[in-house]
mmCIF file of C-alpha atoms in Angstrom:
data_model
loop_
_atom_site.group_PDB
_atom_site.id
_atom_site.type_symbol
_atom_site.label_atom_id
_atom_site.label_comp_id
_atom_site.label_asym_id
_atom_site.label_seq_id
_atom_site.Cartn_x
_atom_site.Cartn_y
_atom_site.Cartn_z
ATOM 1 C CA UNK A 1 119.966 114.054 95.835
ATOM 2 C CA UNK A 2 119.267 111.959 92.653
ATOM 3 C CA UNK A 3 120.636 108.496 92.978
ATOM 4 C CA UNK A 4 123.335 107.703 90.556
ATOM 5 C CA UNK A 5 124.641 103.823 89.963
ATOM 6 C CA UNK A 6 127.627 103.176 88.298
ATOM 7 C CA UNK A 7 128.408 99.967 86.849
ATOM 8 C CA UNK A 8 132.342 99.196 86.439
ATOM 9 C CA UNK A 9 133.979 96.698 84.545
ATOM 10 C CA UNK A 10 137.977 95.491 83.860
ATOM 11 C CA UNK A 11 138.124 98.578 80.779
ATOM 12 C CA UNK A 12 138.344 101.423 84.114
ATOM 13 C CA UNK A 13 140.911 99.090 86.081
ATOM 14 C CA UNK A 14 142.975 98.355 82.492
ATOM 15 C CA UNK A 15 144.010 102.100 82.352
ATOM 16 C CA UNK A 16 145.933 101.495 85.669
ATOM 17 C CA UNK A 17 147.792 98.981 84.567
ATOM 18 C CA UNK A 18 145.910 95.845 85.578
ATOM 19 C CA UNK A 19 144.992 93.045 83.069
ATOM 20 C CA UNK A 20 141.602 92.798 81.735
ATOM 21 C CA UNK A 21 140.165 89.796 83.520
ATOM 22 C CA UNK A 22 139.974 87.574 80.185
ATOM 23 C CA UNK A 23 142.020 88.373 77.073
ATOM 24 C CA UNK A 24 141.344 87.807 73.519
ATOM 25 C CA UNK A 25 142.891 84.867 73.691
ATOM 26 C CA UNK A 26 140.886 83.193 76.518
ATOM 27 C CA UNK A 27 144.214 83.381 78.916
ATOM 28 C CA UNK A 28 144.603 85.594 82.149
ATOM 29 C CA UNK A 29 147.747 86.437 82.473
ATOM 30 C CA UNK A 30 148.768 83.793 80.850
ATOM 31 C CA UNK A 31 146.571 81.158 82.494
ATOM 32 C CA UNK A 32 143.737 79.059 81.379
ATOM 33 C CA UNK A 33 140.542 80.277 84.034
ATOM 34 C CA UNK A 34 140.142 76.787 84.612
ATOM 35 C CA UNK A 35 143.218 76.362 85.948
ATOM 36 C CA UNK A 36 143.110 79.208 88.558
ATOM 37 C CA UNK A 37 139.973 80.476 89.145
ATOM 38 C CA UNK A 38 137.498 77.885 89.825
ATOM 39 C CA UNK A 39 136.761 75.716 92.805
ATOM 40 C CA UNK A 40 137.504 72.307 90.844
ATOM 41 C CA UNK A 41 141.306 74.372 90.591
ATOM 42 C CA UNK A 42 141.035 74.591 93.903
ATOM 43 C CA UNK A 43 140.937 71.180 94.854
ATOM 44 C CA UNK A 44 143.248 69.943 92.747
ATOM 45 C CA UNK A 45 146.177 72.374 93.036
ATOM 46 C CA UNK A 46 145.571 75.001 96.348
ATOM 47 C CA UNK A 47 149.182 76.087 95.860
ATOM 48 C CA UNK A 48 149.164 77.361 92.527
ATOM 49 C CA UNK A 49 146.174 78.880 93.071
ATOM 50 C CA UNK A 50 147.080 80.976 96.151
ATOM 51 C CA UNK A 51 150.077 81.575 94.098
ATOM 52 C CA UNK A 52 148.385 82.832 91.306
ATOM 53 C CA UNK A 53 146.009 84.975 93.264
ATOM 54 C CA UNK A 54 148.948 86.681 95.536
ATOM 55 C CA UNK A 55 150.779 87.723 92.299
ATOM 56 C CA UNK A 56 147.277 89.640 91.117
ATOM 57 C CA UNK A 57 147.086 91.191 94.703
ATOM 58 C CA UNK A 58 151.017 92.245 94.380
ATOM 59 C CA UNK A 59 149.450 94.486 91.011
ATOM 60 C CA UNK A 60 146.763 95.727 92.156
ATOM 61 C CA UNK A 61 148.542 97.384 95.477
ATOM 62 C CA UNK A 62 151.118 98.654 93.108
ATOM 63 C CA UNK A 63 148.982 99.914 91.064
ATOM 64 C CA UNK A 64 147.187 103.332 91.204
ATOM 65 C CA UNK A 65 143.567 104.764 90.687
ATOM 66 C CA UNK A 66 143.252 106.728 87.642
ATOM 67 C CA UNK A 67 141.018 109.716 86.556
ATOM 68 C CA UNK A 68 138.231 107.738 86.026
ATOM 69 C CA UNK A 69 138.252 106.516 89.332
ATOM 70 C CA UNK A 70 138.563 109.927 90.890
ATOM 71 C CA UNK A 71 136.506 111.788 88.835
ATOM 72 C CA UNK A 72 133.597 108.655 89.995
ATOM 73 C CA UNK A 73 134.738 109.725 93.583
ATOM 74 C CA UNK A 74 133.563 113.239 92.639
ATOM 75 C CA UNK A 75 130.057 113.138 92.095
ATOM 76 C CA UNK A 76 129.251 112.343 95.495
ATOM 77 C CA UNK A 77 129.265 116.193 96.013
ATOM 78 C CA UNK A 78 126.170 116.048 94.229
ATOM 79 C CA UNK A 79 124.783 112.911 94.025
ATOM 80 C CA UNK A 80 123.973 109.566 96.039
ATOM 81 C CA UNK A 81 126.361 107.030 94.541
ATOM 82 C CA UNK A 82 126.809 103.490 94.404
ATOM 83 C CA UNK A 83 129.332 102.214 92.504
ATOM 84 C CA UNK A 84 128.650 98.269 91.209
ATOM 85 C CA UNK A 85 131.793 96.733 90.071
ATOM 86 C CA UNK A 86 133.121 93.309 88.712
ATOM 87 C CA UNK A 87 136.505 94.197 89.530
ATOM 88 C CA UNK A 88 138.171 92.312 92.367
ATOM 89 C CA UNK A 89 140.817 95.680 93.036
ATOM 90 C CA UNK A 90 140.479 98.284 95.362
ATOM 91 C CA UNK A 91 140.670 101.062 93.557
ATOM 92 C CA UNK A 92 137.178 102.747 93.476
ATOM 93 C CA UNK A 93 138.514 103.399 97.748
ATOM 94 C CA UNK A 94 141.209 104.378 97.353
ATOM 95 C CA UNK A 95 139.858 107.160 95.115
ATOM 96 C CA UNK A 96 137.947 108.091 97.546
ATOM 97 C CA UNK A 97 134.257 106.336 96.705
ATOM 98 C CA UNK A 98 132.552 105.560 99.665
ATOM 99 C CA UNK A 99 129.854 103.268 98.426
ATOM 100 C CA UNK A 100 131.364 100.314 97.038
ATOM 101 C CA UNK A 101 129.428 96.865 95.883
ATOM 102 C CA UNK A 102 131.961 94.361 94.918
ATOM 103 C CA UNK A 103 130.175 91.281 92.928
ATOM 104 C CA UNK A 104 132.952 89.258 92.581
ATOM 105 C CA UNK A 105 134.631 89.439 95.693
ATOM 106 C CA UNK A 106 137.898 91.897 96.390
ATOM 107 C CA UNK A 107 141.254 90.602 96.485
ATOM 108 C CA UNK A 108 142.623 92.484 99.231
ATOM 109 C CA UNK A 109 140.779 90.336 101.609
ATOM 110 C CA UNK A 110 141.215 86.514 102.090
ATOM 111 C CA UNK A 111 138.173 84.161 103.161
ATOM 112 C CA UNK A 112 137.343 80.681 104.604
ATOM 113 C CA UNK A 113 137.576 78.071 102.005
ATOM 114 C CA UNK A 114 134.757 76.185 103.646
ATOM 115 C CA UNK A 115 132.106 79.760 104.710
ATOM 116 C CA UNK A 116 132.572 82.447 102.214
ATOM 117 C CA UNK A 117 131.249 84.763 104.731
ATOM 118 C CA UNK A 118 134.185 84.918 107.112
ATOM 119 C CA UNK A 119 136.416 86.921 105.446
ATOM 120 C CA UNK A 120 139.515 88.621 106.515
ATOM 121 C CA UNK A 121 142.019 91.880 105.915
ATOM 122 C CA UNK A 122 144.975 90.837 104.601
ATOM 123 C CA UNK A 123 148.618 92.254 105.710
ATOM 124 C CA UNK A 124 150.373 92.969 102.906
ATOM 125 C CA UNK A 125 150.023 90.982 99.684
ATOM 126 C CA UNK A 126 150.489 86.978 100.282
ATOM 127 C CA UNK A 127 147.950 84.636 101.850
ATOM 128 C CA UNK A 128 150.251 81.520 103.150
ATOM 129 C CA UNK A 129 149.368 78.101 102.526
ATOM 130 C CA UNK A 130 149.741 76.970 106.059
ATOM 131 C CA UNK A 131 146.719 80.588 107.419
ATOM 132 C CA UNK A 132 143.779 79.333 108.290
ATOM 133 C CA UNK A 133 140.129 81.058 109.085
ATOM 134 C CA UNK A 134 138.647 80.530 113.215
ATOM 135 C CA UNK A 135 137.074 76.831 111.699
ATOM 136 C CA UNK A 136 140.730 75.633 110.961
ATOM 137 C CA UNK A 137 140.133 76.007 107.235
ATOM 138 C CA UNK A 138 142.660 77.372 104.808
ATOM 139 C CA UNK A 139 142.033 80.694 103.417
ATOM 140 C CA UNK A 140 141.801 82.095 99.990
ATOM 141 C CA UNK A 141 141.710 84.489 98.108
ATOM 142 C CA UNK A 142 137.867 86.292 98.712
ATOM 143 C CA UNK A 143 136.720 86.165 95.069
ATOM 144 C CA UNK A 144 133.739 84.320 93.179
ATOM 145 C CA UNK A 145 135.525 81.790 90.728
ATOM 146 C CA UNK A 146 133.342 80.297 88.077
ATOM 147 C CA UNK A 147 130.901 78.015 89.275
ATOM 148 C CA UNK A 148 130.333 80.071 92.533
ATOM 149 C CA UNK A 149 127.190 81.886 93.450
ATOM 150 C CA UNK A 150 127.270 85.487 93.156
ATOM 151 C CA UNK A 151 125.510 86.568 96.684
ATOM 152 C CA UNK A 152 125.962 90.681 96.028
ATOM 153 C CA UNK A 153 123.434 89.924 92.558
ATOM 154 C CA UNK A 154 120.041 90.240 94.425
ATOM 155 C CA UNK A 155 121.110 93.360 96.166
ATOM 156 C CA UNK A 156 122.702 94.571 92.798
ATOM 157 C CA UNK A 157 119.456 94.781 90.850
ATOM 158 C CA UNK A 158 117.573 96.355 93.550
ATOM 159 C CA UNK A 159 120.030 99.338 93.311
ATOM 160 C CA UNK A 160 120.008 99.587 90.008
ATOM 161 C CA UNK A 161 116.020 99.358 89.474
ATOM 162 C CA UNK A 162 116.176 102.453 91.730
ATOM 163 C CA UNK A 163 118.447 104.535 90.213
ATOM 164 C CA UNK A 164 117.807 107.862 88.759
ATOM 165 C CA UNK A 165 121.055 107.688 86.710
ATOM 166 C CA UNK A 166 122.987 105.000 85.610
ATOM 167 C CA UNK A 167 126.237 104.515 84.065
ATOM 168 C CA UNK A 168 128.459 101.781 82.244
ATOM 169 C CA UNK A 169 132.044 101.925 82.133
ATOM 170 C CA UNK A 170 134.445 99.559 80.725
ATOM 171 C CA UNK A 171 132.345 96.599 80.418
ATOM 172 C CA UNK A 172 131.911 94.582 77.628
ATOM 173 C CA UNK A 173 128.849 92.821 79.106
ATOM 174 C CA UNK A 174 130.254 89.478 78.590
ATOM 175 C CA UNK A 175 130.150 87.842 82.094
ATOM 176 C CA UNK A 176 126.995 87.198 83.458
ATOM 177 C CA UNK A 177 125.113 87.803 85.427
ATOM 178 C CA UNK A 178 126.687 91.006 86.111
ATOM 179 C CA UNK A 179 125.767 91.714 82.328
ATOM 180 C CA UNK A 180 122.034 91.488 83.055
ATOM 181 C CA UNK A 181 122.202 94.313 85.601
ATOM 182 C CA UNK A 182 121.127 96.931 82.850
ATOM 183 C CA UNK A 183 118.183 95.219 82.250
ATOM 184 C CA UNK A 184 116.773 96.267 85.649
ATOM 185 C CA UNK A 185 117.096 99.685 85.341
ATOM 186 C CA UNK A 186 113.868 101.437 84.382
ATOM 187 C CA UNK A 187 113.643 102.505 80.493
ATOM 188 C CA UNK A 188 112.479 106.211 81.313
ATOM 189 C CA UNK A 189 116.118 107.368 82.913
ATOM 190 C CA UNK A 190 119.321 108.090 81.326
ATOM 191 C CA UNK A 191 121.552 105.344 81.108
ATOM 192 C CA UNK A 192 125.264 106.455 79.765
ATOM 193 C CA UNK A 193 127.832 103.807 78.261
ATOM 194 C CA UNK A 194 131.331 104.878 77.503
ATOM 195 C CA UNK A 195 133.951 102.218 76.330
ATOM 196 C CA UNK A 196 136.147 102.410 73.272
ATOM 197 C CA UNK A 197 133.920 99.467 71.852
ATOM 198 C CA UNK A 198 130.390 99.799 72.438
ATOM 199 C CA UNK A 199 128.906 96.566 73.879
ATOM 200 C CA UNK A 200 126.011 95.613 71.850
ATOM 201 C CA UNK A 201 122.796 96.135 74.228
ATOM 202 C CA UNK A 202 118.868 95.826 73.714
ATOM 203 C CA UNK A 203 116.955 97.755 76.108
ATOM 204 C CA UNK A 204 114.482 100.348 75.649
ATOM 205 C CA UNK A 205 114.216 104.249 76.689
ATOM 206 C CA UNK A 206 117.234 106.503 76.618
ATOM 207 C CA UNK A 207 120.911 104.606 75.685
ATOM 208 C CA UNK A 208 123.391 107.593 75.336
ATOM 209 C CA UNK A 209 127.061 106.171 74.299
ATOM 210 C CA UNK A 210 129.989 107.643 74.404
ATOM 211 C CA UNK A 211 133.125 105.921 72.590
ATOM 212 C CA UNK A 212 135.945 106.950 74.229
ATOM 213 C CA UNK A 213 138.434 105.286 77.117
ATOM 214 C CA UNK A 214 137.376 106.077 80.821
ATOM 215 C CA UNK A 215 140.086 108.411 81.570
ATOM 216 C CA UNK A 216 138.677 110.431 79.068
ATOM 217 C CA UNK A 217 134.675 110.055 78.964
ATOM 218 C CA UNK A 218 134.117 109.502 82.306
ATOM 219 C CA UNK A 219 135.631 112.880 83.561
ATOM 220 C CA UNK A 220 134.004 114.841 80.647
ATOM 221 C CA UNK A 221 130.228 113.000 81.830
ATOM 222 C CA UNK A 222 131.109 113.840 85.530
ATOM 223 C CA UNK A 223 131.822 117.473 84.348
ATOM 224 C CA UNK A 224 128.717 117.654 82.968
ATOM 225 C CA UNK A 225 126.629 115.739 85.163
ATOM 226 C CA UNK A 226 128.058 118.479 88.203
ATOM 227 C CA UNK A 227 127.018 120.954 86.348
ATOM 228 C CA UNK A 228 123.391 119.920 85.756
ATOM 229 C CA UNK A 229 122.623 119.396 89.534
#
């Protein structure tokens, strides 16, 4: 089975009612980033922060996958798919994707505020001021703010240097360095792109684009890409 790798951004998440992760006018949901999703934030107001973070979890469990997210589930029939996404929701599993890299973390788990790698399920959607992780540390929410590392990176451009097929899909290619990922992938194989707005992108070899919202291109290239194998 050819190895597909799918690269996700906020556009796929957006079409299930969830708030693209920066809006035009620099605020997230209303926020300044600054003010909720670094570790500086952190420090200086934990409360608002946790608050902030449980009202994005409330969304995202009320909110549902869409066709592009099920029609990504799909191609495992026929192909062996990892799925690379900057989103922080769950929604690629609940789909029904099996093979799921979150970069930036995924909100529906809380972590150590002291070791990023003890991380936790959470019941339901709030993470209390007063939990703590096994070191007596208070936990958060388990997401890479600005100014983190990005540990799932190295592993990230591995997969994609050995993919056979690789996909974009509602990413503007703005944050980095998820937005270098493309770069890794070897020129000779197809790489598809489908957003409404094309993100301007210089690689060589084979750039097929395809200008439409992911409800609507991504089950057409899945169609198509089921039909080939």
């Amino acid at each position: 089975m050819k190895k597909l790798v799918v690269l996700t951004g906020a556009g796929i998440s957006a079409e299930s009612g969830l708030k693209t992760f920066r809006d035009s006018d620099g605020l997230w949901e209303g926020y300044n980033i600054e003010d909720v999703a670094t570790p500086q934030a952190w420090q200086r107001n934990p409360a608002l922060v946790q608050q902030f973070y449980n009202e994005r979890r409330k969304s995202v469990l009320e909110a549902q996958p869409n066709a592009a997210h099920y029609a990504l589930a799909q191609l495992e029939e026929k192909y062996r798919v990892t799925i690379i996404t900057q989103n922080i929701d769950d929604l690629h599993e609940r789909a029904g994707s099996t093979n799921v890299m979150h970069l930036h973390g995924i909100i529906t788990r809380s972590q150590s505020s002291i070791d990023p790698e003890l991380t936790y399920p959470i019941d339901g959607w709030e993470i209390g001021m007063d939990e703590v992780c096994e070191l007596g540390s208070p936990l958060r929410a388990h997401v890479v703010w600005f100014g983190e590392d990005v540990p799932m990176i190295g592993p990230a451009a591995r997969i994609c240097a050995d993919a056979d097929i690789f996909m974009l899909v509602g990413s503007s290619l703005a944050v980095y360095p998820a937005a270098g990922l493309i770069s890794y992938v070897r020129p000779e194989i197809p790489r598809y792109i489908i957003d409404p707005k094309i993100p301007d992108v210089s690689v060589r070899g084979q750039l097929i684009k395809i200008q439409e919202r992911a409800t609507v291109g991504v089950p057409a290239l899945v169609d198509q890409l089921l039909k080939d194998q």
